[in-house]
Amino acid sequence: MSSEISRLFDPLGLLGPIIVTAKIFLQKLWILKLDWDDEVPLHLKRTRGKFRDELLELKHLNIERHVLCSKALSLSTSGEIKVSLLCSKSRVTPIKEVSIPRLELCAAELLSKLIVQVQSSLDLEIHGVHLYSDSTVVLAWIATPPHALKVFVANRVTKIQNYTEDFKWHYVNTAENPADLISRGAFPSKI
């Protein structure tokens, strides 16, 4: 299974929900502490078979690509702005139990690092960056001076504040958060 996952070339993170699903599966196997020669439980064999079959759906996956030739923002004839996924990044929850707010904070840190990498890669002057989280706790931490926070939180908030000092953070309802798909994982046919 790990060799199947490693064959998925995904430099922009567009297959994130699929890869997260596979990593969660591997994590379940890891928790069982099976030896190489041990039989995998039947329910996990079925899950693996379904995943392997679903990988065939990737050849039908179509992602629109756009090339910009100007720094000017263009609107459609109806005056709407179109937003498309540029890239994504994810991590699987560690086996060691971590609180949901701390996991959400790590996700915000990952986002802040990614936006800085994207900005430097594009080599464009970008104004008005808006970042979103569905965690009110994380948004409150980001708005708090780090010295008032506990060490784990303060260290990450410091990095986030440094990376995103000119950006605006906003709340987005979980049900409306498109980034939530990658945190749950998904089979190719569901994307």
PDB file of C-alpha atoms in Angstrom:
ATOM      1  CA  MET A   1       0.000   0.000   0.000  1.00  0.00           C
ATOM      2  CA  SER A   2       2.779   2.463   0.843  1.00  0.00           C
ATOM      3  CA  SER A   3       4.356   1.831  -2.561  1.00  0.00           C
ATOM      4  CA  GLU A   4       0.996   2.579  -4.220  1.00  0.00           C
ATOM      5  CA  ILE A   5       0.759   5.872  -2.330  1.00  0.00           C
ATOM      6  CA  SER A   6       4.318   6.877  -3.165  1.00  0.00           C
ATOM      7  CA  ARG A   7       3.563   6.424  -6.883  1.00  0.00           C
ATOM      8  CA  LEU A   8       1.011   9.250  -6.771  1.00  0.00           C
ATOM      9  CA  PHE A   9       2.842  12.301  -8.090  1.00  0.00           C
ATOM     10  CA  ASP A  10       1.093  15.339  -6.644  1.00  0.00           C
ATOM     11  CA  PRO A  11       3.377  18.394  -6.400  1.00  0.00           C
ATOM     12  CA  LEU A  12       0.458  20.836  -5.983  1.00  0.00           C
ATOM     13  CA  GLY A  13      -1.455  18.778  -3.426  1.00  0.00           C
ATOM     14  CA  LEU A  14      -4.524  18.479  -5.660  1.00  0.00           C
ATOM     15  CA  LEU A  15      -4.919  14.803  -4.764  1.00  0.00           C
ATOM     16  CA  GLY A  16      -4.701  15.579  -1.052  1.00  0.00           C
ATOM     17  CA  PRO A  17      -8.056  14.032  -0.043  1.00  0.00           C
ATOM     18  CA  ILE A  18      -7.112  10.789  -1.798  1.00  0.00           C
ATOM     19  CA  ILE A  19      -3.621  10.644  -0.311  1.00  0.00           C
ATOM     20  CA  VAL A  20      -4.973  11.443   3.170  1.00  0.00           C
ATOM     21  CA  THR A  21      -7.409   8.515   2.831  1.00  0.00           C
ATOM     22  CA  ALA A  22      -4.490   6.206   2.026  1.00  0.00           C
ATOM     23  CA  LYS A  23      -2.368   7.568   4.870  1.00  0.00           C
ATOM     24  CA  ILE A  24      -5.218   7.070   7.345  1.00  0.00           C
ATOM     25  CA  PHE A  25      -5.453   3.468   6.134  1.00  0.00           C
ATOM     26  CA  LEU A  26      -1.712   2.979   6.683  1.00  0.00           C
ATOM     27  CA  GLN A  27      -2.065   4.501  10.137  1.00  0.00           C
ATOM     28  CA  LYS A  28      -4.750   1.905  10.989  1.00  0.00           C
ATOM     29  CA  LEU A  29      -2.363  -0.854   9.908  1.00  0.00           C
ATOM     30  CA  TRP A  30       0.439   0.698  11.964  1.00  0.00           C
ATOM     31  CA  ILE A  31      -1.763   0.754  15.086  1.00  0.00           C
ATOM     32  CA  LEU A  32      -2.387  -3.005  14.678  1.00  0.00           C
ATOM     33  CA  LYS A  33       1.409  -3.584  14.839  1.00  0.00           C
ATOM     34  CA  LEU A  34       1.272  -6.346  12.240  1.00  0.00           C
ATOM     35  CA  ASP A  35       4.439  -8.115  11.153  1.00  0.00           C
ATOM     36  CA  TRP A  36       5.194  -8.336   7.426  1.00  0.00           C
ATOM     37  CA  ASP A  37       3.911 -11.922   7.263  1.00  0.00           C
ATOM     38  CA  ASP A  38       0.762 -11.358   9.363  1.00  0.00           C
ATOM     39  CA  GLU A  39      -2.650 -11.556   7.744  1.00  0.00           C
ATOM     40  CA  VAL A  40      -4.396  -8.205   7.332  1.00  0.00           C
ATOM     41  CA  PRO A  41      -7.928  -8.223   8.835  1.00  0.00           C
ATOM     42  CA  LEU A  42     -10.678  -8.811   6.259  1.00  0.00           C
ATOM     43  CA  HIS A  43     -12.365  -5.403   6.689  1.00  0.00           C
ATOM     44  CA  LEU A  44      -9.044  -3.662   5.973  1.00  0.00           C
ATOM     45  CA  LYS A  45      -8.422  -5.914   2.952  1.00  0.00           C
ATOM     46  CA  ARG A  46     -11.788  -4.801   1.584  1.00  0.00           C
ATOM     47  CA  THR A  47     -10.946  -1.150   2.216  1.00  0.00           C
ATOM     48  CA  ARG A  48      -7.629  -1.577   0.409  1.00  0.00           C
ATOM     49  CA  GLY A  49      -9.336  -3.277  -2.530  1.00  0.00           C
ATOM     50  CA  LYS A  50     -11.905  -0.469  -2.773  1.00  0.00           C
ATOM     51  CA  PHE A  51      -9.127   2.125  -2.641  1.00  0.00           C
ATOM     52  CA  ARG A  52      -7.139   0.319  -5.342  1.00  0.00           C
ATOM     53  CA  ASP A  53     -10.237   0.126  -7.579  1.00  0.00           C
ATOM     54  CA  GLU A  54     -10.978   3.800  -6.930  1.00  0.00           C
ATOM     55  CA  LEU A  55      -7.481   4.795  -8.067  1.00  0.00           C
ATOM     56  CA  LEU A  56      -8.603   3.927 -11.594  1.00  0.00           C
ATOM     57  CA  GLU A  57     -11.014   6.882 -11.324  1.00  0.00           C
ATOM     58  CA  LEU A  58      -8.027   9.261 -11.302  1.00  0.00           C
ATOM     59  CA  LYS A  59      -7.747   9.022 -15.072  1.00  0.00           C
ATOM     60  CA  HIS A  60     -11.197  10.679 -15.247  1.00  0.00           C
ATOM     61  CA  LEU A  61     -10.239  13.496 -12.860  1.00  0.00           C
ATOM     62  CA  ASN A  62     -10.243  16.825 -14.683  1.00  0.00           C
ATOM     63  CA  ILE A  63      -8.792  19.924 -13.034  1.00  0.00           C
ATOM     64  CA  GLU A  64      -9.160  23.237 -14.820  1.00  0.00           C
ATOM     65  CA  ARG A  65      -5.934  25.176 -15.291  1.00  0.00           C
ATOM     66  CA  HIS A  66      -5.600  28.865 -15.973  1.00  0.00           C
ATOM     67  CA  VAL A  67      -2.653  30.981 -16.990  1.00  0.00           C
ATOM     68  CA  LEU A  68      -2.570  34.645 -16.029  1.00  0.00           C
ATOM     69  CA  CYS A  69      -0.764  37.075 -18.283  1.00  0.00           C
ATOM     70  CA  SER A  70      -1.464  40.223 -16.319  1.00  0.00           C
ATOM     71  CA  LYS A  71      -1.368  41.358 -12.731  1.00  0.00           C
ATOM     72  CA  ALA A  72      -4.748  42.990 -13.213  1.00  0.00           C
ATOM     73  CA  LEU A  73      -7.723  41.145 -11.792  1.00  0.00           C
ATOM     74  CA  SER A  74     -10.232  40.198 -14.450  1.00  0.00           C
ATOM     75  CA  LEU A  75     -13.929  39.793 -13.876  1.00  0.00           C
ATOM     76  CA  SER A  76     -16.446  37.782 -15.837  1.00  0.00           C
ATOM     77  CA  THR A  77     -19.045  39.610 -17.933  1.00  0.00           C
ATOM     78  CA  SER A  78     -21.444  39.310 -14.992  1.00  0.00           C
ATOM     79  CA  GLY A  79     -18.904  40.977 -12.679  1.00  0.00           C
ATOM     80  CA  GLU A  80     -18.086  37.813 -10.726  1.00  0.00           C
ATOM     81  CA  ILE A  81     -14.616  36.848  -9.563  1.00  0.00           C
ATOM     82  CA  LYS A  82     -13.699  33.205 -10.093  1.00  0.00           C
ATOM     83  CA  VAL A  83     -11.573  31.500  -7.477  1.00  0.00           C
ATOM     84  CA  SER A  84      -9.774  28.224  -8.235  1.00  0.00           C
ATOM     85  CA  LEU A  85      -7.608  25.886  -6.224  1.00  0.00           C
ATOM     86  CA  LEU A  86      -3.937  26.640  -6.785  1.00  0.00           C
ATOM     87  CA  CYS A  87      -2.362  24.098  -4.441  1.00  0.00           C
ATOM     88  CA  SER A  88      -2.940  22.384  -1.130  1.00  0.00           C
ATOM     89  CA  LYS A  89      -1.024  20.675   1.629  1.00  0.00           C
ATOM     90  CA  SER A  90      -2.085  18.285   4.363  1.00  0.00           C
ATOM     91  CA  ARG A  91      -0.874  16.182   7.230  1.00  0.00           C
ATOM     92  CA  VAL A  92      -2.476  13.159   8.862  1.00  0.00           C
ATOM     93  CA  THR A  93      -3.394  13.432  12.538  1.00  0.00           C
ATOM     94  CA  PRO A  94      -0.640  11.859  14.653  1.00  0.00           C
ATOM     95  CA  ILE A  95      -1.338   8.563  16.415  1.00  0.00           C
ATOM     96  CA  LYS A  96      -0.586  10.262  19.736  1.00  0.00           C
ATOM     97  CA  GLU A  97      -3.786  12.037  20.738  1.00  0.00           C
ATOM     98  CA  VAL A  98      -3.728  15.812  20.239  1.00  0.00           C
ATOM     99  CA  SER A  99      -6.617  18.173  20.988  1.00  0.00           C
ATOM    100  CA  ILE A 100      -8.743  19.435  18.089  1.00  0.00           C
ATOM    101  CA  PRO A 101      -7.802  23.107  18.715  1.00  0.00           C
ATOM    102  CA  ARG A 102      -4.090  22.213  18.613  1.00  0.00           C
ATOM    103  CA  LEU A 103      -4.580  20.262  15.369  1.00  0.00           C
ATOM    104  CA  GLU A 104      -6.464  23.234  13.900  1.00  0.00           C
ATOM    105  CA  LEU A 105      -3.605  25.519  15.004  1.00  0.00           C
ATOM    106  CA  CYS A 106      -1.085  23.256  13.254  1.00  0.00           C
ATOM    107  CA  ALA A 107      -3.285  23.447  10.139  1.00  0.00           C
ATOM    108  CA  ALA A 108      -3.231  27.264  10.325  1.00  0.00           C
ATOM    109  CA  GLU A 109       0.561  27.166  10.655  1.00  0.00           C
ATOM    110  CA  LEU A 110       0.774  24.854   7.631  1.00  0.00           C
ATOM    111  CA  LEU A 111      -1.452  27.264   5.670  1.00  0.00           C
ATOM    112  CA  SER A 112       0.640  30.276   6.645  1.00  0.00           C
ATOM    113  CA  LYS A 113       3.851  28.543   5.511  1.00  0.00           C
ATOM    114  CA  LEU A 114       2.212  27.416   2.265  1.00  0.00           C
ATOM    115  CA  ILE A 115       0.940  30.890   1.363  1.00  0.00           C
ATOM    116  CA  VAL A 116       4.436  32.339   1.861  1.00  0.00           C
ATOM    117  CA  GLN A 117       5.928  29.600  -0.364  1.00  0.00           C
ATOM    118  CA  VAL A 118       3.300  30.179  -3.045  1.00  0.00           C
ATOM    119  CA  GLN A 119       3.783  33.932  -2.912  1.00  0.00           C
ATOM    120  CA  SER A 120       7.543  33.650  -3.357  1.00  0.00           C
ATOM    121  CA  SER A 121       7.156  31.044  -6.137  1.00  0.00           C
ATOM    122  CA  LEU A 122       4.751  33.200  -8.127  1.00  0.00           C
ATOM    123  CA  ASP A 123       7.094  36.162  -7.950  1.00  0.00           C
ATOM    124  CA  LEU A 124       4.125  38.527  -8.064  1.00  0.00           C
ATOM    125  CA  GLU A 125       3.219  41.417  -5.851  1.00  0.00           C
ATOM    126  CA  ILE A 126       0.054  40.208  -4.167  1.00  0.00           C
ATOM    127  CA  HIS A 127      -2.205  42.482  -2.150  1.00  0.00           C
ATOM    128  CA  GLY A 128      -5.144  41.689   0.066  1.00  0.00           C
ATOM    129  CA  VAL A 129      -4.534  38.068   1.047  1.00  0.00           C
ATOM    130  CA  HIS A 130      -7.410  36.578   3.043  1.00  0.00           C
ATOM    131  CA  LEU A 131      -6.947  33.395   5.073  1.00  0.00           C
ATOM    132  CA  TYR A 132      -9.791  31.320   6.522  1.00  0.00           C
ATOM    133  CA  SER A 133     -10.239  28.938   9.432  1.00  0.00           C
ATOM    134  CA  ASP A 134     -13.307  27.179  10.768  1.00  0.00           C
ATOM    135  CA  SER A 135     -11.870  27.301  14.297  1.00  0.00           C
ATOM    136  CA  THR A 136     -12.840  30.292  16.413  1.00  0.00           C
ATOM    137  CA  VAL A 137     -10.323  29.140  19.034  1.00  0.00           C
ATOM    138  CA  VAL A 138      -7.461  29.315  16.522  1.00  0.00           C
ATOM    139  CA  LEU A 139      -8.593  32.712  15.254  1.00  0.00           C
ATOM    140  CA  ALA A 140      -8.631  33.996  18.843  1.00  0.00           C
ATOM    141  CA  TRP A 141      -5.128  32.601  19.450  1.00  0.00           C
ATOM    142  CA  ILE A 142      -3.815  34.230  16.254  1.00  0.00           C
ATOM    143  CA  ALA A 143      -5.186  37.581  17.450  1.00  0.00           C
ATOM    144  CA  THR A 144      -3.519  37.193  20.878  1.00  0.00           C
ATOM    145  CA  PRO A 145       0.017  38.336  21.753  1.00  0.00           C
ATOM    146  CA  PRO A 146       2.109  35.128  21.975  1.00  0.00           C
ATOM    147  CA  HIS A 147       3.521  35.963  25.426  1.00  0.00           C
ATOM    148  CA  ALA A 148      -0.001  35.507  26.845  1.00  0.00           C
ATOM    149  CA  LEU A 149      -0.257  31.928  25.532  1.00  0.00           C
ATOM    150  CA  LYS A 150       1.110  28.553  26.624  1.00  0.00           C
ATOM    151  CA  VAL A 151       4.375  27.451  24.983  1.00  0.00           C
ATOM    152  CA  PHE A 152       3.013  25.042  22.322  1.00  0.00           C
ATOM    153  CA  VAL A 153       0.399  27.545  21.181  1.00  0.00           C
ATOM    154  CA  ALA A 154       2.699  30.580  21.544  1.00  0.00           C
ATOM    155  CA  ASN A 155       5.417  29.039  19.351  1.00  0.00           C
ATOM    156  CA  ARG A 156       2.998  28.352  16.518  1.00  0.00           C
ATOM    157  CA  VAL A 157       1.133  31.647  16.872  1.00  0.00           C
ATOM    158  CA  THR A 158       4.451  33.515  16.661  1.00  0.00           C
ATOM    159  CA  LYS A 159       5.255  31.792  13.359  1.00  0.00           C
ATOM    160  CA  ILE A 160       1.743  32.372  12.012  1.00  0.00           C
ATOM    161  CA  GLN A 161       1.819  36.046  12.967  1.00  0.00           C
ATOM    162  CA  ASN A 162       5.250  36.495  11.370  1.00  0.00           C
ATOM    163  CA  TYR A 163       4.218  34.758   8.137  1.00  0.00           C
ATOM    164  CA  THR A 164       0.833  36.472   7.866  1.00  0.00           C
ATOM    165  CA  GLU A 165       1.292  39.903   9.425  1.00  0.00           C
ATOM    166  CA  ASP A 166      -0.067  41.670   6.307  1.00  0.00           C
ATOM    167  CA  PHE A 167      -2.888  39.192   5.714  1.00  0.00           C
ATOM    168  CA  LYS A 168      -6.438  39.087   7.066  1.00  0.00           C
ATOM    169  CA  TRP A 169      -7.798  36.072   8.912  1.00  0.00           C
ATOM    170  CA  HIS A 170     -11.520  35.249   8.705  1.00  0.00           C
ATOM    171  CA  TYR A 171     -13.937  32.677  10.077  1.00  0.00           C
ATOM    172  CA  VAL A 172     -15.616  30.215   7.689  1.00  0.00           C
ATOM    173  CA  ASN A 173     -18.348  27.828   8.781  1.00  0.00           C
ATOM    174  CA  THR A 174     -17.160  24.200   8.704  1.00  0.00           C
ATOM    175  CA  ALA A 175     -20.012  23.209   6.367  1.00  0.00           C
ATOM    176  CA  GLU A 176     -18.848  25.858   3.875  1.00  0.00           C
ATOM    177  CA  ASN A 177     -15.120  25.198   4.248  1.00  0.00           C
ATOM    178  CA  PRO A 178     -13.781  23.522   1.080  1.00  0.00           C
ATOM    179  CA  ALA A 179     -10.542  22.678   2.910  1.00  0.00           C
ATOM    180  CA  ASP A 180     -12.513  20.353   5.179  1.00  0.00           C
ATOM    181  CA  LEU A 181     -12.574  17.700   2.424  1.00  0.00           C
ATOM    182  CA  ILE A 182      -8.837  17.139   2.673  1.00  0.00           C
ATOM    183  CA  SER A 183      -9.007  16.696   6.459  1.00  0.00           C
ATOM    184  CA  ARG A 184     -11.551  13.866   6.124  1.00  0.00           C
ATOM    185  CA  GLY A 185     -10.045  12.252   3.036  1.00  0.00           C
ATOM    186  CA  ALA A 186     -12.021  11.007   0.046  1.00  0.00           C
ATOM    187  CA  PHE A 187     -11.999   8.379  -2.656  1.00  0.00           C
ATOM    188  CA  PRO A 188     -11.326   9.589  -6.219  1.00  0.00           C
ATOM    189  CA  SER A 189     -14.956   9.044  -7.275  1.00  0.00           C
ATOM    190  CA  LYS A 190     -16.120  11.510  -4.590  1.00  0.00           C
ATOM    191  CA  ILE A 191     -13.974  14.433  -5.740  1.00  0.00           C
TER     192      ILE A 191
END
